[in-house]
CSV table of N, CA and C in Angstrom, one decimal:
chain,number,residue,atom,x,y,z
A,1,MET,N,124.7,-51.3,29.4
A,1,MET,CA,125.9,-51.1,30.3
A,1,MET,C,126.0,-49.7,29.0
A,2,LYS,N,125.3,-49.4,28.0
A,2,LYS,CA,125.5,-48.4,27.0
A,2,LYS,C,124.5,-47.6,27.3
A,3,SER,N,123.7,-47.6,27.7
A,3,SER,CA,122.7,-46.8,29.0
A,3,SER,C,123.4,-46.1,29.8
A,4,GLU,N,123.8,-46.5,30.2
A,4,GLU,CA,125.0,-46.1,31.9
A,4,GLU,C,125.6,-44.8,31.4
A,5,ARG,N,126.2,-45.4,30.3
A,5,ARG,CA,127.5,-44.4,29.6
A,5,ARG,C,126.3,-42.8,29.1
A,6,PHE,N,125.7,-43.6,28.3
A,6,PHE,CA,124.4,-42.5,28.0
A,6,PHE,C,124.5,-41.6,29.2
A,7,GLU,N,124.1,-42.2,30.6
A,7,GLU,CA,123.1,-41.7,31.4
A,7,GLU,C,124.7,-40.6,32.1
A,8,THR,N,126.1,-41.2,31.6
A,8,THR,CA,126.9,-40.6,32.0
A,8,THR,C,127.3,-39.2,31.2
A,9,VAL,N,127.1,-39.4,30.0
A,9,VAL,CA,127.6,-38.6,29.6
A,9,VAL,C,126.9,-37.0,29.8
A,10,ARG,N,125.0,-37.6,29.3
A,10,ARG,CA,124.2,-36.6,30.2
A,10,ARG,C,124.7,-36.2,31.5
A,11,ARG,N,125.1,-37.0,32.8
A,11,ARG,CA,125.8,-35.7,33.6
A,11,ARG,C,127.1,-35.3,33.3
A,12,PHE,N,127.4,-35.6,32.5
A,12,PHE,CA,128.9,-34.5,32.4
A,12,PHE,C,128.7,-33.5,31.9
A,13,PHE,N,127.8,-33.1,31.1
A,13,PHE,CA,127.7,-32.1,30.2
A,13,PHE,C,126.6,-31.1,31.1
A,14,ARG,N,126.5,-32.1,32.3
A,14,ARG,CA,125.8,-30.8,33.2
A,14,ARG,C,126.6,-30.1,34.3
A,15,ARG,N,127.8,-30.9,34.2
A,15,ARG,CA,129.0,-30.0,35.2
A,15,ARG,C,129.2,-29.2,34.3
A,16,ALA,N,130.2,-28.3,35.5
A,16,ALA,CA,130.6,-26.7,34.5
A,16,ALA,C,132.1,-26.8,33.6
A,17,ALA,N,132.9,-26.3,32.8
A,17,ALA,CA,133.4,-26.8,31.5
A,17,ALA,C,134.9,-26.6,32.1
A,18,ALA,N,134.9,-25.5,32.5
A,18,ALA,CA,136.1,-25.1,33.8
A,18,ALA,C,136.0,-25.1,35.0
A,19,PRO,N,137.7,-25.5,35.8
A,19,PRO,CA,137.2,-25.4,37.4
A,19,PRO,C,136.9,-24.0,37.9
A,20,GLU,N,136.3,-24.4,39.2
A,20,GLU,CA,136.0,-23.4,39.8
A,20,GLU,C,137.5,-22.6,40.7
A,21,GLY,N,137.4,-20.9,40.4
A,21,GLY,CA,138.6,-20.9,40.7
A,21,GLY,C,139.7,-20.5,39.5
A,22,GLY,N,138.9,-21.2,39.0
A,22,GLY,CA,140.8,-20.9,37.5
A,22,GLY,C,141.6,-22.1,37.4
A,23,ALA,N,142.9,-21.3,36.4
A,23,ALA,CA,143.7,-22.6,35.9
A,23,ALA,C,145.0,-21.3,36.0
A,24,TRP,N,146.1,-22.0,35.9
A,24,TRP,CA,147.4,-21.5,35.8
A,24,TRP,C,147.6,-22.2,34.6
A,25,ALA,N,148.8,-21.3,33.7
A,25,ALA,CA,149.2,-21.6,32.5
A,25,ALA,C,150.5,-22.5,32.9
A,26,PHE,N,150.4,-23.0,32.0
A,26,PHE,CA,151.9,-24.4,32.3
A,26,PHE,C,153.2,-23.6,32.7
A,27,SER,N,153.3,-22.1,31.8
A,27,SER,CA,154.4,-21.4,32.5
A,27,SER,C,154.8,-20.1,33.5
A,28,GLY,N,153.4,-20.7,34.1
A,28,GLY,CA,153.5,-19.8,35.5
A,28,GLY,C,152.4,-18.9,35.4
A,29,ALA,N,152.0,-18.3,34.3
A,29,ALA,CA,151.1,-17.2,34.3
A,29,ALA,C,149.8,-17.7,34.9
A,30,ARG,N,149.0,-16.5,35.6
A,30,ARG,CA,148.2,-17.0,36.1
A,30,ARG,C,146.7,-17.3,35.0
A,31,VAL,N,146.1,-17.9,34.9
A,31,VAL,CA,144.8,-18.1,34.0
A,31,VAL,C,143.0,-18.6,34.1
A,32,ARG,N,143.3,-19.2,35.1
A,32,ARG,CA,142.1,-19.4,36.0
A,32,ARG,C,142.1,-20.4,36.4
A,33,GLY,N,142.5,-22.4,36.7
A,33,GLY,CA,142.0,-23.8,37.5
A,33,GLY,C,142.6,-24.6,36.9
A,34,CYS,N,143.6,-24.5,35.8
A,34,CYS,CA,144.8,-26.0,35.1
A,34,CYS,C,145.6,-25.5,35.3
A,35,TYR,N,146.2,-26.4,35.2
A,35,TYR,CA,148.2,-26.1,34.5
A,35,TYR,C,147.6,-26.6,32.8
A,36,MET,N,148.1,-25.4,32.0
A,36,MET,CA,147.7,-25.6,30.5
A,36,MET,C,148.8,-25.8,30.0
A,37,LEU,N,149.2,-26.8,28.9
A,37,LEU,CA,150.5,-26.5,28.1
A,37,LEU,C,150.0,-27.0,26.8
A,38,ILE,N,149.9,-25.8,25.9
A,38,ILE,CA,149.8,-26.0,23.9
A,38,ILE,C,150.7,-27.0,23.7
A,39,LEU,N,150.9,-27.9,22.7
A,39,LEU,CA,151.5,-28.6,22.1
A,39,LEU,C,151.1,-28.0,20.1
A,40,SER,N,152.6,-28.4,19.1
A,40,SER,CA,152.1,-27.8,18.1
A,40,SER,C,151.5,-29.4,17.6
A,41,ALA,N,150.7,-28.9,16.4
A,41,ALA,CA,149.9,-30.3,16.0
A,41,ALA,C,150.9,-31.1,15.5
A,42,THR,N,152.0,-30.2,14.8
A,42,THR,CA,152.9,-31.6,14.3
A,42,THR,C,153.4,-32.2,14.8
A,43,LEU,N,154.3,-31.8,16.4
A,43,LEU,CA,154.1,-32.3,17.2
A,43,LEU,C,153.8,-33.3,18.1
A,44,ALA,N,152.1,-33.0,18.0
A,44,ALA,CA,151.5,-33.8,18.7
A,44,ALA,C,150.5,-35.1,17.5
A,45,GLN,N,150.5,-35.3,16.9
A,45,GLN,CA,150.1,-35.8,16.1
A,45,GLN,C,149.6,-37.2,16.4
A,46,ALA,N,148.4,-37.9,16.1
A,46,ALA,CA,147.8,-39.0,17.1
A,46,ALA,C,148.2,-40.3,15.9
A,47,GLY,N,147.9,-39.8,14.8
A,47,GLY,CA,147.8,-40.5,13.7
A,47,GLY,C,146.8,-41.6,13.7
A,48,ASP,N,146.8,-42.5,12.3
A,48,ASP,CA,145.5,-43.0,13.0
A,48,ASP,C,145.1,-44.5,14.3
A,49,LEU,N,144.1,-44.1,14.0
A,49,LEU,CA,143.0,-44.7,15.4
A,49,LEU,C,142.7,-46.3,14.6
A,50,PRO,N,141.6,-46.3,15.7
A,50,PRO,CA,141.4,-48.2,14.8
A,50,PRO,C,140.4,-47.8,14.2
A,51,SER,N,139.8,-46.8,14.2
A,51,SER,CA,138.6,-46.3,13.0
A,51,SER,C,138.6,-46.1,11.7
A,52,GLY,N,140.1,-45.3,11.5
A,52,GLY,CA,140.8,-45.1,10.6
A,52,GLY,C,140.7,-43.6,10.5
A,53,ARG,N,139.8,-43.3,11.6
A,53,ARG,CA,140.3,-41.5,11.6
A,53,ARG,C,141.9,-41.0,11.9
A,54,SER,N,142.3,-39.9,12.2
A,54,SER,CA,143.3,-39.3,12.8
A,54,SER,C,143.1,-38.0,13.4
A,55,ALA,N,143.5,-38.0,14.6
A,55,ALA,CA,143.5,-36.8,15.0
A,55,ALA,C,144.7,-36.2,15.8
A,56,ASP,N,145.0,-34.3,16.4
A,56,ASP,CA,145.8,-33.4,16.4
A,56,ASP,C,145.5,-33.5,17.9
A,57,LEU,N,146.6,-33.5,18.5
A,57,LEU,CA,147.2,-33.4,20.7
A,57,LEU,C,146.3,-31.8,20.1
A,58,ARG,N,145.8,-30.9,20.4
A,58,ARG,CA,145.7,-29.3,20.1
A,58,ARG,C,146.7,-28.6,22.0
A,59,ASP,N,146.0,-29.6,22.8
A,59,ASP,CA,146.6,-29.3,24.0
A,59,ASP,C,145.7,-30.2,25.4
A,60,ILE,N,146.5,-30.1,26.3
A,60,ILE,CA,146.9,-30.5,27.8
A,60,ILE,C,146.5,-29.9,29.0
A,61,LEU,N,145.6,-30.0,29.7
A,61,LEU,CA,145.1,-29.0,30.6
A,61,LEU,C,145.5,-30.1,32.3
A,62,LEU,N,146.3,-29.9,32.9
A,62,LEU,CA,145.8,-30.5,34.1
A,62,LEU,C,145.4,-29.9,35.7
A,63,GLU,N,144.4,-30.2,36.1
A,63,GLU,CA,144.1,-29.7,37.1
A,63,GLU,C,143.8,-30.5,38.4
A,64,GLN,N,143.4,-29.8,39.2
A,64,GLN,CA,143.2,-30.6,40.7
A,64,GLN,C,141.8,-30.6,40.6
A,65,VAL,N,141.2,-31.4,41.0
A,65,VAL,CA,139.6,-32.2,40.8
A,65,VAL,C,139.6,-33.1,42.3
A,66,GLY,N,139.0,-31.8,43.9
A,66,GLY,CA,139.5,-32.8,45.1
A,66,GLY,C,140.8,-32.8,45.2
A,67,SER,N,140.8,-33.8,45.7
A,67,SER,CA,142.7,-34.6,45.5
A,67,SER,C,142.7,-35.2,45.5
A,68,GLU,N,142.5,-35.1,43.4
A,68,GLU,CA,142.8,-36.5,42.3
A,68,GLU,C,143.5,-34.8,41.2
A,69,THR,N,144.2,-35.6,40.4
A,69,THR,CA,144.8,-35.0,39.6
A,69,THR,C,144.1,-35.4,38.3
A,70,TRP,N,143.5,-34.3,37.5
A,70,TRP,CA,143.3,-34.4,36.3
A,70,TRP,C,143.9,-34.4,35.2
A,71,ALA,N,143.8,-35.1,34.4
A,71,ALA,CA,145.0,-34.4,32.5
A,71,ALA,C,143.5,-34.8,32.1
A,72,ARG,N,143.7,-33.7,31.3
A,72,ARG,CA,142.5,-33.4,29.9
A,72,ARG,C,143.3,-33.2,28.8
A,73,PHE,N,143.2,-34.3,27.6
A,73,PHE,CA,144.3,-34.4,26.8
A,73,PHE,C,142.7,-34.1,24.9
A,74,ARG,N,143.1,-33.0,24.4
A,74,ARG,CA,141.7,-32.3,23.6
A,74,ARG,C,142.2,-32.2,22.5
A,75,PHE,N,142.2,-33.7,21.9
A,75,PHE,CA,142.3,-33.8,20.7
A,75,PHE,C,141.3,-32.6,19.4
A,76,VAL,N,141.6,-32.4,18.0
A,76,VAL,CA,140.9,-32.3,17.2
A,76,VAL,C,141.2,-33.5,16.1
A,77,SER,N,139.9,-33.7,15.0
A,77,SER,CA,139.5,-34.4,14.6
A,77,SER,C,138.9,-33.9,13.3
A,78,ASP,N,139.0,-33.6,12.2
A,78,ASP,CA,138.2,-33.2,11.4
A,78,ASP,C,137.4,-33.7,10.4
A,79,GLU,N,137.9,-35.0,10.5
A,79,GLU,CA,137.5,-36.3,10.2
A,79,GLU,C,135.6,-36.3,10.8
A,80,LEU,N,135.2,-36.1,12.0
A,80,LEU,CA,134.2,-36.3,13.2
A,80,LEU,C,133.2,-35.8,12.0
A,81,ASP,N,132.2,-35.9,11.9
A,81,ASP,CA,130.8,-35.2,11.6
A,81,ASP,C,129.7,-35.3,12.2
A,82,GLU,N,128.2,-35.3,11.9
A,82,GLU,CA,127.2,-35.2,12.5
A,82,GLU,C,126.6,-37.0,12.4
A,83,ASP,N,127.3,-37.4,11.1
A,83,ASP,CA,126.7,-38.7,11.0
A,83,ASP,C,127.8,-39.7,11.7
A,84,VAL,N,128.9,-39.3,12.0
A,84,VAL,CA,129.5,-40.2,12.9
A,84,VAL,C,128.9,-39.7,14.5
A,85,ALA,N,128.6,-38.6,15.0
A,85,ALA,CA,128.1,-38.5,16.3
A,85,ALA,C,126.5,-40.0,16.2
A,86,GLN,N,125.6,-39.6,15.1
A,86,GLN,CA,124.6,-39.9,15.0
A,86,GLN,C,124.9,-41.6,14.3
A,87,ALA,N,125.9,-41.9,14.2
A,87,ALA,CA,126.0,-43.7,14.0
A,87,ALA,C,126.3,-44.1,15.2
A,88,GLY,N,126.5,-43.8,16.0
A,88,GLY,CA,126.7,-44.7,16.8
A,88,GLY,C,127.8,-44.2,17.8
A,89,SER,N,128.7,-44.8,19.3
A,89,SER,CA,129.9,-44.5,20.2
A,89,SER,C,130.5,-45.1,20.3
A,90,GLU,N,130.4,-46.9,19.7
A,90,GLU,CA,131.1,-48.0,19.7
A,90,GLU,C,132.8,-47.4,18.8
A,91,GLU,N,132.6,-46.4,17.7
A,91,GLU,CA,133.8,-46.7,17.4
A,91,GLU,C,134.7,-45.7,18.0
A,92,ILE,N,134.0,-44.6,18.1
A,92,ILE,CA,134.4,-43.3,18.7
A,92,ILE,C,134.6,-43.3,20.5
A,93,GLU,N,133.8,-44.6,21.2
A,93,GLU,CA,134.6,-44.9,22.4
A,93,GLU,C,136.2,-45.5,22.1
A,94,THR,N,136.4,-46.5,21.0
A,94,THR,CA,137.5,-47.3,21.0
A,94,THR,C,138.8,-46.8,20.4
A,95,ASP,N,138.4,-45.3,19.6
A,95,ASP,CA,138.9,-44.6,19.0
A,95,ASP,C,139.7,-43.7,20.6
A,96,MET,N,139.0,-43.3,21.6
A,96,MET,CA,139.3,-42.5,22.8
A,96,MET,C,140.0,-43.3,23.7
A,97,ALA,N,139.9,-44.8,23.9
A,97,ALA,CA,140.8,-45.7,25.0
A,97,ALA,C,141.7,-45.7,24.0
A,98,ALA,N,142.1,-46.1,23.2
A,98,ALA,CA,143.2,-45.8,21.8
A,98,ALA,C,143.9,-44.3,22.3
A,99,LEU,N,143.6,-43.3,22.5
A,99,LEU,CA,144.6,-42.3,23.0
A,99,LEU,C,144.7,-41.9,23.7
A,100,CYS,N,143.8,-42.5,25.0
A,100,CYS,CA,144.3,-42.9,26.7
A,100,CYS,C,145.5,-43.7,26.5
A,101,SER,N,144.5,-44.9,26.4
A,101,SER,CA,146.1,-45.9,26.1
A,101,SER,C,147.9,-45.4,25.5
A,102,GLY,N,147.8,-45.2,24.4
A,102,GLY,CA,148.4,-44.3,23.4
A,102,GLY,C,149.2,-43.5,23.0
A,103,HIS,N,148.5,-42.4,23.8
A,103,HIS,CA,149.3,-41.1,23.6
A,103,HIS,C,149.2,-40.4,24.9
A,104,ALA,N,148.3,-40.5,25.8
A,104,ALA,CA,148.2,-39.9,27.1
A,104,ALA,C,149.0,-40.2,28.3
A,105,LEU,N,149.0,-42.0,28.4
A,105,LEU,CA,149.7,-42.4,29.5
A,105,LEU,C,150.7,-42.3,29.0
A,106,PRO,N,151.6,-42.2,27.9
A,106,PRO,CA,153.2,-42.3,27.4
A,106,PRO,C,153.5,-41.1,27.6
A,107,TYR,N,152.8,-39.9,26.9
A,107,TYR,CA,152.8,-38.5,27.3
A,107,TYR,C,153.2,-38.6,29.4
A,108,LEU,N,152.3,-38.6,29.6
A,108,LEU,CA,152.6,-38.3,31.4
A,108,LEU,C,153.7,-39.1,31.8
A,109,LYS,N,153.9,-40.5,31.3
A,109,LYS,CA,155.2,-41.1,31.7
A,109,LYS,C,156.6,-40.6,31.1
A,110,GLU,N,156.4,-40.1,30.1
A,110,GLU,CA,157.4,-39.5,29.6
A,110,GLU,C,158.2,-38.3,30.3
A,111,ASN,N,156.9,-37.4,30.6
A,111,ASN,CA,157.6,-35.6,31.1
A,111,ASN,C,157.4,-36.2,32.9
A,112,ALA,N,157.4,-37.3,33.5
A,112,ALA,CA,156.9,-37.5,34.8
A,112,ALA,C,156.0,-36.7,35.4
A,113,LEU,N,154.7,-37.0,35.3
A,113,LEU,CA,153.0,-36.2,35.3
A,113,LEU,C,152.7,-37.7,36.0
A,114,GLU,N,152.0,-37.4,36.9
A,114,GLU,CA,151.3,-38.5,37.4
A,114,GLU,C,149.6,-37.6,37.5
A,115,ALA,N,148.7,-38.4,37.1
A,115,ALA,CA,147.3,-38.1,37.5
A,115,ALA,C,146.6,-39.3,37.6
A,116,GLU,N,145.5,-39.2,38.3
A,116,GLU,CA,144.5,-40.1,38.7
A,116,GLU,C,143.7,-40.4,37.8
A,117,ILE,N,142.9,-38.9,37.2
A,117,ILE,CA,141.7,-39.3,36.1
A,117,ILE,C,143.0,-38.7,34.7
A,118,VAL,N,141.9,-39.2,33.6
A,118,VAL,CA,142.5,-39.0,32.4
A,118,VAL,C,141.7,-38.3,31.2
A,119,VAL,N,141.2,-37.7,31.0
A,119,VAL,CA,139.9,-36.8,30.1
A,119,VAL,C,140.4,-37.0,28.3
A,120,ILE,N,139.9,-38.0,27.5
A,120,ILE,CA,139.7,-37.6,26.2
A,120,ILE,C,139.1,-36.5,26.1
A,121,SER,N,139.4,-35.9,25.2
A,121,SER,CA,138.4,-35.4,24.3
A,121,SER,C,138.7,-34.8,23.2
A,122,VAL,N,137.5,-35.4,22.0
A,122,VAL,CA,137.5,-35.3,20.6
A,122,VAL,C,136.5,-34.3,19.8
A,123,SER,N,136.8,-33.8,18.9
A,123,SER,CA,136.4,-32.5,18.5
A,123,SER,C,136.1,-32.1,17.3
A,124,ASP,N,135.3,-32.1,16.3
A,124,ASP,CA,135.9,-31.7,14.9
A,124,ASP,C,136.4,-29.9,14.4
A,125,ARG,N,136.5,-29.3,15.5
A,125,ARG,CA,137.2,-27.8,15.1
A,125,ARG,C,137.4,-27.7,16.8
A,126,ASP,N,138.4,-26.8,16.6
A,126,ASP,CA,139.2,-26.3,18.2
A,126,ASP,C,138.0,-25.7,18.6
A,127,VAL,N,137.5,-26.1,20.1
A,127,VAL,CA,137.0,-25.2,20.4
A,127,VAL,C,137.8,-24.7,22.1
A,128,SER,N,137.4,-23.5,22.3
A,128,SER,CA,138.5,-22.8,23.5
A,128,SER,C,137.9,-23.9,24.8
A,129,PHE,N,139.0,-24.5,25.6
A,129,PHE,CA,138.1,-25.0,27.1
A,129,PHE,C,137.6,-24.1,27.7
A,130,GLY,N,136.7,-24.5,28.2
A,130,GLY,CA,135.4,-23.7,29.2
A,130,GLY,C,133.7,-23.0,27.8
A,131,GLU,N,134.5,-22.9,26.6
A,131,GLU,CA,133.7,-22.6,25.9
A,131,GLU,C,132.3,-23.7,25.4
A,132,SER,N,131.1,-23.0,24.6
A,132,SER,CA,130.8,-24.2,23.6
A,132,SER,C,130.6,-23.6,22.5
A,133,ASP,N,130.0,-24.4,21.5
A,133,ASP,CA,130.0,-24.1,20.5
A,133,ASP,C,128.9,-25.0,20.0
A,134,PRO,N,127.8,-24.6,19.7
A,134,PRO,CA,126.7,-25.4,19.3
A,134,PRO,C,126.9,-26.5,17.6
A,135,GLN,N,128.2,-25.2,17.5
A,135,GLN,CA,127.8,-26.9,16.2
A,135,GLN,C,129.0,-27.8,15.9
A,136,ALA,N,130.0,-27.5,17.4
A,136,ALA,CA,130.7,-28.8,17.2
A,136,ALA,C,130.4,-30.2,17.6
A,137,VAL,N,131.1,-30.8,16.5
A,137,VAL,CA,130.7,-32.5,17.3
A,137,VAL,C,131.6,-32.5,18.3
A,138,GLN,N,131.2,-33.5,19.5
A,138,GLN,CA,132.9,-33.5,20.6
A,138,GLN,C,132.4,-34.6,21.3
A,139,PHE,N,132.6,-35.7,21.7
A,139,PHE,CA,133.2,-36.9,22.5
A,139,PHE,C,134.0,-36.6,23.5
A,140,PHE,N,133.3,-36.7,24.5
A,140,PHE,CA,134.3,-37.1,25.8
A,140,PHE,C,134.1,-38.3,26.7
A,141,GLU,N,135.4,-38.5,27.3
A,141,GLU,CA,135.9,-40.0,28.3
A,141,GLU,C,136.4,-39.5,29.4
A,142,ALA,N,136.3,-40.4,30.1
A,142,ALA,CA,137.6,-40.0,31.2
A,142,ALA,C,137.3,-41.7,31.4
A,143,TYR,N,138.7,-42.0,32.3
A,143,TYR,CA,139.6,-43.0,32.8
A,143,TYR,C,140.3,-42.7,33.5
A,144,ARG,N,140.5,-43.5,34.5
A,144,ARG,CA,141.0,-43.6,35.9
A,144,ARG,C,142.3,-44.3,35.8
A,145,VAL,N,143.5,-44.2,36.2
A,145,VAL,CA,144.8,-44.1,36.3
A,145,VAL,C,145.0,-45.5,36.2
A,146,SER,N,145.1,-46.5,36.5
A,146,SER,CA,145.0,-48.1,37.2
A,146,SER,C,146.0,-48.8,36.5
A,147,ASP,N,147.1,-49.6,37.8
A,147,ASP,CA,148.2,-50.1,37.3
A,147,ASP,C,148.3,-49.8,35.8
A,148,GLY,N,148.9,-48.7,35.6
A,148,GLY,CA,149.5,-48.4,34.2
A,148,GLY,C,148.7,-48.6,32.8
A,149,SER,N,147.1,-48.4,33.1
A,149,SER,CA,146.3,-48.7,32.2
A,149,SER,C,145.3,-47.8,32.6
A,150,CYS,N,144.2,-47.5,31.2
A,150,CYS,CA,143.3,-46.7,31.2
A,150,CYS,C,141.6,-47.6,31.4
A,151,GLN,N,141.2,-47.4,32.5
A,151,GLN,CA,139.7,-48.1,33.1
A,151,GLN,C,139.1,-46.9,33.0
A,152,TRP,N,138.3,-47.1,32.2
A,152,TRP,CA,136.8,-45.9,31.5
A,152,TRP,C,136.1,-46.0,33.2
A,153,GLU,N,135.8,-44.6,33.1
A,153,GLU,CA,135.4,-44.3,34.3
A,153,GLU,C,134.6,-43.3,34.7
A,154,PRO,N,133.2,-43.8,34.6
A,154,PRO,CA,131.7,-43.1,34.5
A,154,PRO,C,132.1,-41.8,35.6
A,155,PHE,N,131.3,-40.6,35.4
A,155,PHE,CA,131.5,-39.8,36.3
A,155,PHE,C,130.4,-39.7,37.1
């Protein structure tokens, strides 16, 4: 299963970072392919994760991908570094699943939003959506929302 996940990550990184055709800001101003809502980190602190690290929610992007709505929850954790990236992904996978079930799903429910796919990203620094930063440590996972829970979704 691990090799399947690594292949999934490889396929994910070959995809375009921003949706084709652009986005709309949540406020309604046209920006370029998803709806975007930026939350204050003080209002959106994820707190302690199963690994003991903490993460802050930086923004949420809603986009239409084919016939599905995707909700991207972008977190920053200054506790990530190259050592974490090289140590293995099991601990990060547990944190990301906790971010999906403990933060993304409740947010969607509280705000009467629906999404078929939730993408969780955690980075060691702010990286603008659609841009790359070779020095950033970043992890991405996708989950299908099924019966009110997050089910890992291979790309």
